[in-house]
């Protein structure tokens, strides 16, 4: 089955054609340059840029896959969570296509889709259930979620952040230190030259059995440290600050995943996904967990937002629900939900 995926939830307009986990094309038009001068995503600008990009991006995805619209079996689209104006561009476009072509339309949860992005173009068959039950971590700009998955489309949320998301804290700390947006890449780069042990850091959410994350205290700690540096009452190099922050931001996840594996010992695999999973230090830090369970890391192009992940989960949902064209008026559209 050829699934066309469409993604427009934040600052990337993306389209992809996927069969199972095999990606035939994946096109991402990033708006980073548009939002960078503001230090964060401006929703109104994002929606307008999606409107400009969506048509050409879908055409390009079809061209690269060497397929016509007639050869597409179903259309999957991000229904949420995300910025409402941005989501509506992708949803309206996908709805129009599905209606005109009389093909099934599959609404997909963006956060759940990240998990399947980690399996795209890997040595895994889409109908291979030997990975499950699995634990999955989505660590992105908007979410730090742990799911216990009994099957590929069953997402039981067992851990989440009580305040900021991990990626969001990288972005905020980078802004605080006068670094470029998005902050994760900039912090990782500078942290390589630093020594995290030179800077005192708090241990967040140290209660072992709780799977909740917290990042706002860490952010406040960084605000206080940089204020001390500014006043001259402390002397920490920016590289050391970045290294210390990164170590605790990612160390917290390492601790919680260790706890999750103890709480869910039946897990056969650990699937890591989302923008922060591109971080090399993160991959090294978590490698110790690989002795307990098989770990899947996304290929770099599927860490951050893309439409291959939307199409991959869309394909699984289509398979479950059958490919009968839906009555669009009966669908429970949820373009407005920000949190689960
Ligand atoms: O998954 P994603 O592209 O978008 C959301 O769905 O949020 O994740 C974006 C987040 C940003 O907060 C960005 O700073 C972070 O992922 N990120 C990183 C790295 N690359 C991207 N964080 C840490 N280290 C990185 N190398
Ligand atoms: Zn995302």
Coordinates of C-alpha atoms and ligand atoms in Angstrom, one line a residue:
X1 CA 0.0 0.0 0.0
X2 CA 1.3 3.4 -1.0
X3 CA 0.5 5.9 1.8
X4 CA 0.9 9.7 1.2
X5 CA 1.7 11.4 4.5
X6 CA 1.2 15.1 5.1
X7 CA 2.7 17.0 8.1
X8 CA 2.2 20.7 9.0
X9 CA 1.9 20.8 12.8
X10 CA 4.7 23.3 13.6
X11 CA 7.5 24.8 11.5
X12 CA 8.1 22.1 8.9
X13 CA 5.9 21.4 5.9
X14 CA 6.4 17.8 4.9
X15 CA 5.1 15.2 2.6
X16 CA 6.2 11.6 2.1
X17 CA 5.2 8.4 0.3
X18 CA 5.8 5.2 2.4
X19 CA 5.0 1.5 2.0
X20 CA 5.2 -0.2 5.4
X21 CA 8.4 1.2 6.9
X22 CA 10.0 1.6 3.5
X23 CA 10.3 5.3 2.6
X24 CA 9.9 6.0 -1.1
X25 CA 10.2 9.7 -0.7
X26 CA 10.4 12.2 2.1
X27 CA 10.4 16.0 1.5
X28 CA 10.7 18.5 4.3
X29 CA 10.5 22.2 3.8
X30 CA 11.9 23.8 7.0
X31 CA 10.9 27.3 8.2
X32 CA 13.8 27.6 10.6
X33 CA 15.2 30.6 8.7
X34 CA 11.8 32.4 9.0
X35 CA 11.5 32.0 12.7
X36 CA 15.1 32.1 13.8
X37 CA 15.2 36.0 14.1
X38 CA 12.4 35.8 16.6
X39 CA 14.0 33.0 18.7
X40 CA 11.0 30.8 18.4
X41 CA 8.1 29.8 16.1
X42 CA 5.5 32.6 15.3
X43 CA 2.3 30.7 14.7
X44 CA 0.7 33.1 12.2
X45 CA 3.9 33.1 10.1
X46 CA 4.1 29.3 10.3
X47 CA 0.6 28.9 8.9
X48 CA 1.2 31.3 6.0
X49 CA 4.5 29.6 5.1
X50 CA 2.7 26.2 5.2
X51 CA 0.1 27.6 2.7
X52 CA 2.9 28.5 0.3
X53 CA 4.8 25.3 0.6
X54 CA 2.2 22.6 0.9
X55 CA 1.4 22.2 -2.8
X56 CA 5.0 22.1 -4.1
X57 CA 6.1 19.8 -1.3
X58 CA 3.3 17.2 -2.0
X59 CA 4.1 17.3 -5.7
X60 CA 7.8 16.8 -5.0
X61 CA 7.1 13.8 -2.7
X62 CA 5.1 12.2 -5.5
X63 CA 7.7 13.0 -8.1
X64 CA 10.5 11.5 -6.0
X65 CA 8.5 8.4 -5.4
X66 CA 7.8 8.2 -9.2
X67 CA 4.1 7.8 -8.4
X68 CA 1.0 9.7 -9.5
X69 CA -1.9 10.5 -7.2
X70 CA -3.9 7.7 -8.8
X71 CA -1.3 5.2 -7.4
X72 CA -1.7 6.4 -3.8
X73 CA -3.9 4.1 -1.7
X74 CA -4.6 6.4 1.3
X75 CA -3.7 9.8 2.7
X76 CA -2.5 10.2 6.2
X77 CA -2.4 13.6 7.9
X78 CA -1.2 15.0 11.2
X79 CA -4.4 15.9 13.1
X80 CA -2.6 17.2 16.2
X81 CA -1.2 18.2 18.6
X82 CA 0.3 21.3 17.2
X83 CA -0.3 24.9 16.2
X84 CA -3.9 25.2 15.1
X85 CA -3.4 27.5 12.1
X86 CA -0.5 25.3 10.9
X87 CA -2.4 22.0 11.4
X88 CA -5.4 23.3 9.5
X89 CA -3.3 23.9 6.3
X90 CA -2.3 20.2 6.2
X91 CA -5.7 18.9 7.3
X92 CA -7.6 21.0 4.7
X93 CA -5.2 20.0 1.9
X94 CA -5.3 16.3 2.8
X95 CA -9.1 16.4 3.1
X96 CA -9.5 18.1 -0.3
X97 CA -7.2 15.5 -1.9
X98 CA -9.0 12.6 -0.3
X99 CA -12.4 13.9 -1.3
X100 CA -11.4 14.6 -4.9
X101 CA -9.6 11.2 -5.3
X102 CA -12.1 9.2 -3.2
X103 CA -9.3 7.7 -1.1
X104 CA -9.4 7.0 2.6
X105 CA -8.1 9.8 4.9
X106 CA -6.3 8.8 8.0
X107 CA -5.9 11.3 10.9
X108 CA -2.6 10.7 12.7
X109 CA -1.4 11.8 16.2
X110 CA 1.9 13.5 15.6
X111 CA 3.6 12.4 18.9
X112 CA 2.6 8.7 18.3
X113 CA 3.9 9.0 14.7
X114 CA 7.4 10.0 16.0
X115 CA 7.7 6.4 17.4
X116 CA 7.2 4.9 14.0
X117 CA 9.6 7.4 12.5
X118 CA 12.3 5.6 14.5
X119 CA 11.5 2.4 12.6
X120 CA 11.4 3.9 9.1
X121 CA 14.1 2.6 6.7
X122 CA 15.3 0.2 9.4
X123 CA 15.7 -3.5 9.2
X124 CA 12.2 -4.0 10.6
X125 CA 9.1 -5.4 8.9
X126 CA 5.9 -3.4 9.5
X127 CA 4.0 -6.6 10.5
X128 CA 6.8 -7.8 12.8
X129 CA 5.1 -8.0 16.2
X130 CA 8.2 -9.5 18.0
X131 CA 9.2 -5.9 19.1
X132 CA 6.1 -5.7 21.3
X133 CA 5.4 -5.1 24.1
X134 CA 7.7 -2.2 23.8
X135 CA 8.6 1.0 25.7
X136 CA 8.8 4.1 23.5
X137 CA 10.2 7.5 24.4
X138 CA 9.3 10.6 22.4
X139 CA 11.6 13.4 23.3
X140 CA 10.9 16.5 21.2
X141 CA 10.3 20.3 21.4
X142 CA 6.7 19.8 22.7
X143 CA 6.8 16.4 24.5
X144 CA 8.8 14.1 26.8
X145 CA 6.6 11.1 26.8
X146 CA 7.1 7.4 27.7
X147 CA 4.6 5.0 26.2
X148 CA 4.1 1.3 27.1
X149 CA 3.0 -0.3 23.8
X150 CA 1.3 -3.7 23.7
X151 CA 1.2 -3.4 19.9
X152 CA 2.2 -0.9 17.1
X153 CA -0.9 1.3 17.5
X154 CA -1.5 0.9 21.2
X155 CA 0.0 3.9 23.1
X156 CA -0.4 3.9 26.9
X157 CA 1.1 7.1 28.2
X158 CA 3.0 6.1 31.4
X159 CA 5.4 9.0 31.8
X160 CA 5.4 12.7 30.7
X161 CA 6.8 16.1 31.8
X162 CA 4.9 17.9 34.5
X163 CA 6.1 21.2 32.9
X164 CA 8.4 22.0 30.0
X165 CA 9.5 19.4 27.4
X166 CA 13.1 18.4 27.2
X167 CA 13.7 19.9 23.7
X168 CA 11.9 23.1 24.8
X169 CA 14.4 23.4 27.7
X170 CA 17.3 23.1 25.3
X171 CA 15.7 25.9 23.2
X172 CA 15.1 28.2 26.2
X173 CA 18.6 27.7 27.7
X174 CA 20.2 28.3 24.3
X175 CA 18.2 31.6 24.0
X176 CA 19.3 32.5 27.5
X177 CA 22.9 32.0 26.6
X178 CA 22.4 34.0 23.4
X179 CA 22.7 31.0 21.0
X180 CA 20.8 30.3 17.8
X181 CA 17.4 28.8 17.4
X182 CA 16.6 25.8 17.6
X183 CA 18.8 25.4 20.6
X184 CA 19.4 21.7 20.8
X185 CA 22.0 21.6 18.0
X186 CA 23.8 24.7 19.3
X187 CA 24.0 23.4 22.9
X188 CA 25.2 20.0 21.8
X189 CA 28.0 21.6 19.7
X190 CA 29.3 23.9 22.4
X191 CA 28.9 21.2 25.1
X192 CA 31.5 19.1 23.3
X193 CA 34.1 21.7 24.2
X194 CA 33.0 21.9 27.9
X195 CA 33.3 20.1 31.2
X196 CA 29.9 19.6 32.9
X197 CA 31.4 18.6 36.2
X198 CA 32.7 22.2 36.8
X199 CA 29.1 23.5 37.2
X200 CA 26.8 22.5 40.2
X201 CA 23.5 21.0 38.9
X202 CA 20.3 19.9 40.7
X203 CA 19.0 16.4 40.2
X204 CA 15.5 16.7 38.8
X205 CA 12.7 14.3 39.7
X206 CA 15.0 12.0 41.7
X207 CA 12.2 9.9 43.0
X208 CA 13.1 6.6 41.2
X209 CA 9.7 5.0 40.9
X210 CA 7.9 8.0 39.3
X211 CA 8.2 8.2 35.6
X212 CA 7.4 12.0 35.4
X213 CA 9.9 14.4 34.1
X214 CA 10.5 18.1 35.0
X215 CA 12.5 20.7 33.1
X216 CA 11.4 24.1 34.4
X217 CA 13.5 23.9 37.6
X218 CA 16.5 23.1 35.5
X219 CA 15.8 26.1 33.3
X220 CA 15.4 28.4 36.4
X221 CA 18.7 27.0 37.7
X222 CA 20.4 28.0 34.5
X223 CA 18.8 31.5 34.6
X224 CA 20.2 32.0 38.1
X225 CA 23.7 30.7 37.1
X226 CA 23.9 33.0 34.1
X227 CA 22.7 35.9 36.3
X228 CA 25.6 35.2 38.7
X229 CA 28.1 35.1 35.8
X230 CA 26.7 38.4 34.5
X231 CA 27.1 40.0 38.0
X232 CA 30.6 38.6 38.3
X233 CA 29.8 36.5 41.4
X234 CA 30.5 33.3 39.5
X235 CA 32.8 32.4 36.7
X236 CA 31.5 29.6 34.5
X237 CA 32.4 29.3 30.8
X238 CA 29.5 29.0 28.4
X239 CA 30.8 25.6 27.1
X240 CA 30.8 24.2 30.7
X241 CA 27.3 25.5 31.4
X242 CA 26.1 23.8 28.2
X243 CA 27.8 20.5 29.1
X244 CA 26.4 20.5 32.6
X245 CA 22.9 21.4 31.5
X246 CA 22.9 18.8 28.7
X247 CA 24.2 16.1 31.1
X248 CA 21.3 16.6 33.6
X249 CA 18.6 17.2 30.9
X250 CA 19.6 13.9 29.2
X251 CA 20.6 12.1 32.4
X252 CA 17.1 12.6 33.8
X253 CA 15.8 10.6 30.8
X254 CA 18.4 7.9 31.3
X255 CA 17.3 7.5 34.9
X256 CA 13.5 7.4 34.0
X257 CA 14.0 4.9 31.2
X258 CA 16.0 2.6 33.6
X259 CA 13.0 2.9 36.0
X260 CA 10.5 2.2 33.2
X261 CA 12.4 -0.9 32.1
X262 CA 12.2 -2.2 35.7
X263 CA 8.5 -1.4 35.9
X264 CA 7.8 -3.0 32.6
X265 CA 10.2 -5.9 32.5
X266 CA 8.1 -7.6 29.8
X267 CA 9.3 -5.0 27.3
X268 CA 11.1 -6.5 24.3
X269 CA 12.4 -3.3 22.8
X270 CA 13.0 0.4 23.5
X271 CA 12.1 2.8 20.7
X272 CA 13.6 6.3 21.0
X273 CA 12.2 9.1 18.9
X274 CA 11.8 12.9 18.4
X275 CA 14.1 15.8 17.7
X276 CA 16.3 15.4 20.8
X277 CA 17.2 11.8 19.7
X278 CA 19.6 13.3 17.2
X279 CA 21.9 14.2 20.1
X280 CA 25.0 12.1 20.0
X281 CA 25.7 12.4 23.7
X282 CA 22.2 11.2 24.4
X283 CA 22.8 8.1 22.2
X284 CA 26.1 7.4 24.1
X285 CA 24.4 7.9 27.5
X286 CA 21.6 5.5 26.8
X287 CA 23.8 2.8 25.2
X288 CA 24.0 1.1 28.6
X289 CA 20.3 0.2 28.4
X290 CA 21.0 -1.8 25.3
X291 CA 22.2 -4.7 27.5
X292 CA 18.7 -5.1 28.9
X293 CA 16.6 -4.6 25.7
X294 CA 17.0 -4.0 22.0
X295 CA 17.1 -0.2 21.3
X296 CA 15.9 1.4 18.1
X297 CA 17.2 4.9 17.3
X298 CA 15.7 6.8 14.3
X299 CA 17.9 7.6 11.3
X300 CA 18.9 11.3 11.5
X301 CA 16.4 12.4 8.9
X302 CA 13.5 10.9 10.9
X303 CA 14.4 12.4 14.3
X304 CA 12.9 15.8 13.7
X305 CA 9.5 16.4 12.1
X306 CA 8.8 14.7 8.8
X307 CA 5.9 13.1 7.0
X308 CA 7.4 9.6 6.6
X309 CA 6.5 8.9 10.2
X310 CA 2.9 10.2 9.6
X311 CA 2.5 7.9 6.6
X312 CA 4.1 4.9 8.5
X313 CA 1.6 5.1 11.4
X314 CA -1.2 6.0 8.9
X315 CA -0.5 2.8 7.0
X316 CA -0.7 0.7 10.2
X317 CA -4.0 2.4 11.2
X318 CA -5.4 2.0 7.6
X319 CA -4.5 -1.7 7.8
X320 CA -6.4 -2.0 11.1
X321 CA -9.4 -0.1 10.0
X322 CA -9.6 -1.4 6.4
X323 CA -9.2 0.9 3.4
X324 CA -12.8 1.7 2.9
X325 CA -13.3 5.4 2.2
X326 CA -14.5 7.2 5.3
X327 CA -17.5 9.5 5.5
X328 CA -15.5 12.6 6.2
X329 CA -18.4 14.3 8.0
X330 CA -18.4 11.6 10.7
X331 CA -14.7 11.9 11.5
X332 CA -13.8 13.3 14.9
X333 CA -11.4 15.9 13.9
X334 CA -9.2 17.1 16.7
X335 CA -7.0 19.9 15.3
X336 CA -7.3 21.8 18.5
X337 CA -5.9 19.5 21.2
X338 CA -2.5 20.6 22.5
X339 CA -2.2 18.0 25.3
X340 CA -3.4 14.5 25.7
Ligands
LIG1 O1 10.6 16.5 17.0 P1 11.0 17.9 16.7 O2 11.6 18.2 15.4 O3 9.7 18.8 16.8 C1 8.7 18.7 17.7 O4 7.8 17.9 17.5 O5 8.8 19.3 18.7 O6 11.9 18.4 17.9 C2 12.5 19.6 17.9 C3 13.3 19.8 19.2 C4 13.8 21.2 19.5 O7 13.5 21.5 20.8 C5 15.3 21.1 19.3 O8 16.0 22.0 20.0 C6 15.5 19.6 19.7 O9 14.4 18.9 19.2 N1 16.8 19.1 19.1 C7 17.9 18.7 19.9 C8 18.9 18.3 18.9 N2 18.4 18.5 17.7 C9 17.1 19.0 17.8 N3 18.0 18.7 21.2 C10 19.2 18.2 21.6 N4 20.2 17.9 20.8 C11 20.1 17.9 19.5 N5 21.1 17.6 18.7
LIG2 ZN1 7.5 16.4 16.3

